[in-house]
Structure formats: C-alpha cells, structure tokens
Amino acid sequence: ITVEIVSIEAPSIGINIGPFMIKKKITIVKTKMIIDSVVYEGEGEAKLSVKAGFAELKDENLPFEKSVFASAVKKSLENAISKVE
C-alpha cells in the first residue's frame, strides 16, 4: 500500500472586534492510496474555531491545529478506504 498526500488547503476567516478575535479555519486534505496498482482518492475535512483576546492568541501556529490536520488526514484516508471493493 502506498499513500500520498495530494494537497492540503487551509482557508481561514477571521473577524477582529476591538481586542477580541474570532477565527474559523477549515483544513482540507486530499490523499491518494494505491493498493495493487489501483488508485483510490480520498478527501477529508476538519474545522477549527478560535475565540480569543489578542493577549491570548500570540502565535498563529496554534498547537491544536496539528490535531485538526491529523483529523483531516484520517478522514481522507477513511474516505479512500471506503472506496476499496
């Protein structure tokens, strides 16, 4: 079995109101799984919402975004596996 991550998209939408920030981000991962020369493509999506004051949100690379990415990869692989006959 060969697995390839074809693309990673992470569009985000944010709103700043005074000292507060609301951010929504969707991580979309597309994968390709090759089993016995047959290609199965999968797509997974995970959502992240953050509400914080500027003092709380110092780093754009939030640690829990890694969990969101892992969740999107898992869903993409599950989607590809569901297509195996």
JSON list of C-alpha atoms in Angstrom, two decimals:
[
{"chain": "A", "resi": 1, "resn": "ILE", "atom": "CA", "xyz": [0.00, 0.00, 0.00]},
{"chain": "A", "resi": 2, "resn": "THR", "atom": "CA", "xyz": [1.28, 3.45, -0.95]},
{"chain": "A", "resi": 3, "resn": "VAL", "atom": "CA", "xyz": [-0.28, 6.61, 0.45]},
{"chain": "A", "resi": 4, "resn": "GLU", "atom": "CA", "xyz": [0.37, 10.08, -0.94]},
{"chain": "A", "resi": 5, "resn": "ILE", "atom": "CA", "xyz": [-0.91, 13.42, 0.33]},
{"chain": "A", "resi": 6, "resn": "VAL", "atom": "CA", "xyz": [-2.00, 15.18, -2.85]},
{"chain": "A", "resi": 7, "resn": "SER", "atom": "CA", "xyz": [-2.97, 18.56, -1.41]},
{"chain": "A", "resi": 8, "resn": "ILE", "atom": "CA", "xyz": [-3.51, 20.48, 1.81]},
{"chain": "A", "resi": 9, "resn": "GLU", "atom": "CA", "xyz": [-5.79, 23.51, 1.88]},
{"chain": "A", "resi": 10, "resn": "ALA", "atom": "CA", "xyz": [-6.45, 25.62, 4.96]},
{"chain": "A", "resi": 11, "resn": "PRO", "atom": "CA", "xyz": [-8.60, 28.65, 4.15]},
{"chain": "A", "resi": 12, "resn": "SER", "atom": "CA", "xyz": [-9.44, 30.78, 7.18]},
{"chain": "A", "resi": 13, "resn": "ILE", "atom": "CA", "xyz": [-11.88, 33.55, 8.02]},
{"chain": "A", "resi": 14, "resn": "GLY", "atom": "CA", "xyz": [-11.25, 35.97, 10.86]},
{"chain": "A", "resi": 15, "resn": "ILE", "atom": "CA", "xyz": [-13.03, 38.89, 12.49]},
{"chain": "A", "resi": 16, "resn": "ASN", "atom": "CA", "xyz": [-11.46, 41.40, 14.86]},
{"chain": "A", "resi": 17, "resn": "ILE", "atom": "CA", "xyz": [-13.75, 43.33, 17.19]},
{"chain": "A", "resi": 18, "resn": "GLY", "atom": "CA", "xyz": [-11.80, 45.59, 19.49]},
{"chain": "A", "resi": 19, "resn": "PRO", "atom": "CA", "xyz": [-9.37, 43.44, 21.49]},
{"chain": "A", "resi": 20, "resn": "PHE", "atom": "CA", "xyz": [-11.17, 40.21, 20.54]},
{"chain": "A", "resi": 21, "resn": "MET", "atom": "CA", "xyz": [-10.62, 37.86, 17.63]},
{"chain": "A", "resi": 22, "resn": "ILE", "atom": "CA", "xyz": [-12.79, 35.14, 16.15]},
{"chain": "A", "resi": 23, "resn": "LYS", "atom": "CA", "xyz": [-11.12, 32.81, 13.67]},
{"chain": "A", "resi": 24, "resn": "LYS", "atom": "CA", "xyz": [-12.54, 29.88, 11.71]},
{"chain": "A", "resi": 25, "resn": "LYS", "atom": "CA", "xyz": [-10.33, 27.59, 9.69]},
{"chain": "A", "resi": 26, "resn": "ILE", "atom": "CA", "xyz": [-11.17, 24.55, 7.61]},
{"chain": "A", "resi": 27, "resn": "THR", "atom": "CA", "xyz": [-8.37, 22.11, 6.81]},
{"chain": "A", "resi": 28, "resn": "ILE", "atom": "CA", "xyz": [-8.97, 20.03, 3.69]},
{"chain": "A", "resi": 29, "resn": "VAL", "atom": "CA", "xyz": [-6.61, 17.15, 2.89]},
{"chain": "A", "resi": 30, "resn": "LYS", "atom": "CA", "xyz": [-6.72, 15.13, -0.33]},
{"chain": "A", "resi": 31, "resn": "THR", "atom": "CA", "xyz": [-4.94, 11.78, -0.44]},
{"chain": "A", "resi": 32, "resn": "LYS", "atom": "CA", "xyz": [-4.20, 9.08, -2.97]},
{"chain": "A", "resi": 33, "resn": "MET", "atom": "CA", "xyz": [-3.96, 5.45, -1.85]},
{"chain": "A", "resi": 34, "resn": "ILE", "atom": "CA", "xyz": [-2.53, 2.81, -4.20]},
{"chain": "A", "resi": 35, "resn": "ILE", "atom": "CA", "xyz": [-3.38, -0.82, -3.47]},
{"chain": "A", "resi": 36, "resn": "ASP", "atom": "CA", "xyz": [-2.34, -3.49, -6.01]},
{"chain": "A", "resi": 37, "resn": "SER", "atom": "CA", "xyz": [-1.90, -0.84, -8.75]},
{"chain": "A", "resi": 38, "resn": "VAL", "atom": "CA", "xyz": [-5.43, 0.51, -8.16]},
{"chain": "A", "resi": 39, "resn": "VAL", "atom": "CA", "xyz": [-5.69, 4.18, -7.16]},
{"chain": "A", "resi": 40, "resn": "TYR", "atom": "CA", "xyz": [-8.25, 5.30, -4.58]},
{"chain": "A", "resi": 41, "resn": "GLU", "atom": "CA", "xyz": [-8.63, 9.00, -3.87]},
{"chain": "A", "resi": 42, "resn": "GLY", "atom": "CA", "xyz": [-9.91, 10.41, -0.61]},
{"chain": "A", "resi": 43, "resn": "GLU", "atom": "CA", "xyz": [-10.77, 13.79, 0.84]},
{"chain": "A", "resi": 44, "resn": "GLY", "atom": "CA", "xyz": [-11.09, 14.77, 4.50]},
{"chain": "A", "resi": 45, "resn": "GLU", "atom": "CA", "xyz": [-12.09, 17.98, 6.21]},
{"chain": "A", "resi": 46, "resn": "ALA", "atom": "CA", "xyz": [-11.70, 19.23, 9.77]},
{"chain": "A", "resi": 47, "resn": "LYS", "atom": "CA", "xyz": [-12.86, 22.53, 11.24]},
{"chain": "A", "resi": 48, "resn": "LEU", "atom": "CA", "xyz": [-11.27, 24.76, 13.86]},
{"chain": "A", "resi": 49, "resn": "SER", "atom": "CA", "xyz": [-12.84, 27.75, 15.62]},
{"chain": "A", "resi": 50, "resn": "VAL", "atom": "CA", "xyz": [-10.98, 30.06, 17.99]},
{"chain": "A", "resi": 51, "resn": "LYS", "atom": "CA", "xyz": [-12.34, 32.90, 20.07]},
{"chain": "A", "resi": 52, "resn": "ALA", "atom": "CA", "xyz": [-9.73, 34.87, 21.99]},
{"chain": "A", "resi": 53, "resn": "GLY", "atom": "CA", "xyz": [-8.39, 38.23, 23.03]},
{"chain": "A", "resi": 54, "resn": "PHE", "atom": "CA", "xyz": [-5.20, 39.41, 21.33]},
{"chain": "A", "resi": 55, "resn": "ALA", "atom": "CA", "xyz": [-3.24, 38.75, 24.52]},
{"chain": "A", "resi": 56, "resn": "GLU", "atom": "CA", "xyz": [-4.31, 35.11, 24.44]},
{"chain": "A", "resi": 57, "resn": "LEU", "atom": "CA", "xyz": [-3.64, 34.49, 20.74]},
{"chain": "A", "resi": 58, "resn": "LYS", "atom": "CA", "xyz": [0.06, 35.26, 20.32]},
{"chain": "A", "resi": 59, "resn": "ASP", "atom": "CA", "xyz": [1.01, 32.61, 17.79]},
{"chain": "A", "resi": 60, "resn": "GLU", "atom": "CA", "xyz": [-0.80, 31.86, 14.52]},
{"chain": "A", "resi": 61, "resn": "ASN", "atom": "CA", "xyz": [0.54, 28.28, 14.62]},
{"chain": "A", "resi": 62, "resn": "LEU", "atom": "CA", "xyz": [-1.68, 27.06, 17.43]},
{"chain": "A", "resi": 63, "resn": "PRO", "atom": "CA", "xyz": [-0.68, 23.65, 18.87]},
{"chain": "A", "resi": 64, "resn": "PHE", "atom": "CA", "xyz": [-4.14, 22.15, 18.44]},
{"chain": "A", "resi": 65, "resn": "GLU", "atom": "CA", "xyz": [-4.04, 22.86, 14.68]},
{"chain": "A", "resi": 66, "resn": "LYS", "atom": "CA", "xyz": [-1.84, 19.75, 14.44]},
{"chain": "A", "resi": 67, "resn": "SER", "atom": "CA", "xyz": [-4.78, 17.73, 15.79]},
{"chain": "A", "resi": 68, "resn": "VAL", "atom": "CA", "xyz": [-7.07, 19.30, 13.19]},
{"chain": "A", "resi": 69, "resn": "PHE", "atom": "CA", "xyz": [-4.61, 18.38, 10.41]},
{"chain": "A", "resi": 70, "resn": "ALA", "atom": "CA", "xyz": [-4.34, 14.80, 11.73]},
{"chain": "A", "resi": 71, "resn": "SER", "atom": "CA", "xyz": [-8.13, 14.56, 11.85]},
{"chain": "A", "resi": 72, "resn": "ALA", "atom": "CA", "xyz": [-8.43, 15.74, 8.23]},
{"chain": "A", "resi": 73, "resn": "VAL", "atom": "CA", "xyz": [-5.80, 13.19, 7.11]},
{"chain": "A", "resi": 74, "resn": "LYS", "atom": "CA", "xyz": [-7.62, 10.41, 8.97]},
{"chain": "A", "resi": 75, "resn": "LYS", "atom": "CA", "xyz": [-10.96, 11.35, 7.37]},
{"chain": "A", "resi": 76, "resn": "SER", "atom": "CA", "xyz": [-9.34, 11.48, 3.93]},
{"chain": "A", "resi": 77, "resn": "LEU", "atom": "CA", "xyz": [-7.81, 8.01, 4.35]},
{"chain": "A", "resi": 78, "resn": "GLU", "atom": "CA", "xyz": [-11.12, 6.64, 5.67]},
{"chain": "A", "resi": 79, "resn": "ASN", "atom": "CA", "xyz": [-12.83, 8.13, 2.61]},
{"chain": "A", "resi": 80, "resn": "ALA", "atom": "CA", "xyz": [-10.32, 6.43, 0.27]},
{"chain": "A", "resi": 81, "resn": "ILE", "atom": "CA", "xyz": [-10.58, 3.09, 2.13]},
{"chain": "A", "resi": 82, "resn": "SER", "atom": "CA", "xyz": [-14.38, 3.17, 1.85]},
{"chain": "A", "resi": 83, "resn": "LYS", "atom": "CA", "xyz": [-13.95, 3.01, -1.94]},
{"chain": "A", "resi": 84, "resn": "VAL", "atom": "CA", "xyz": [-11.96, -0.26, -1.83]},
{"chain": "A", "resi": 85, "resn": "GLU", "atom": "CA", "xyz": [-14.10, -3.13, -3.08]}
]
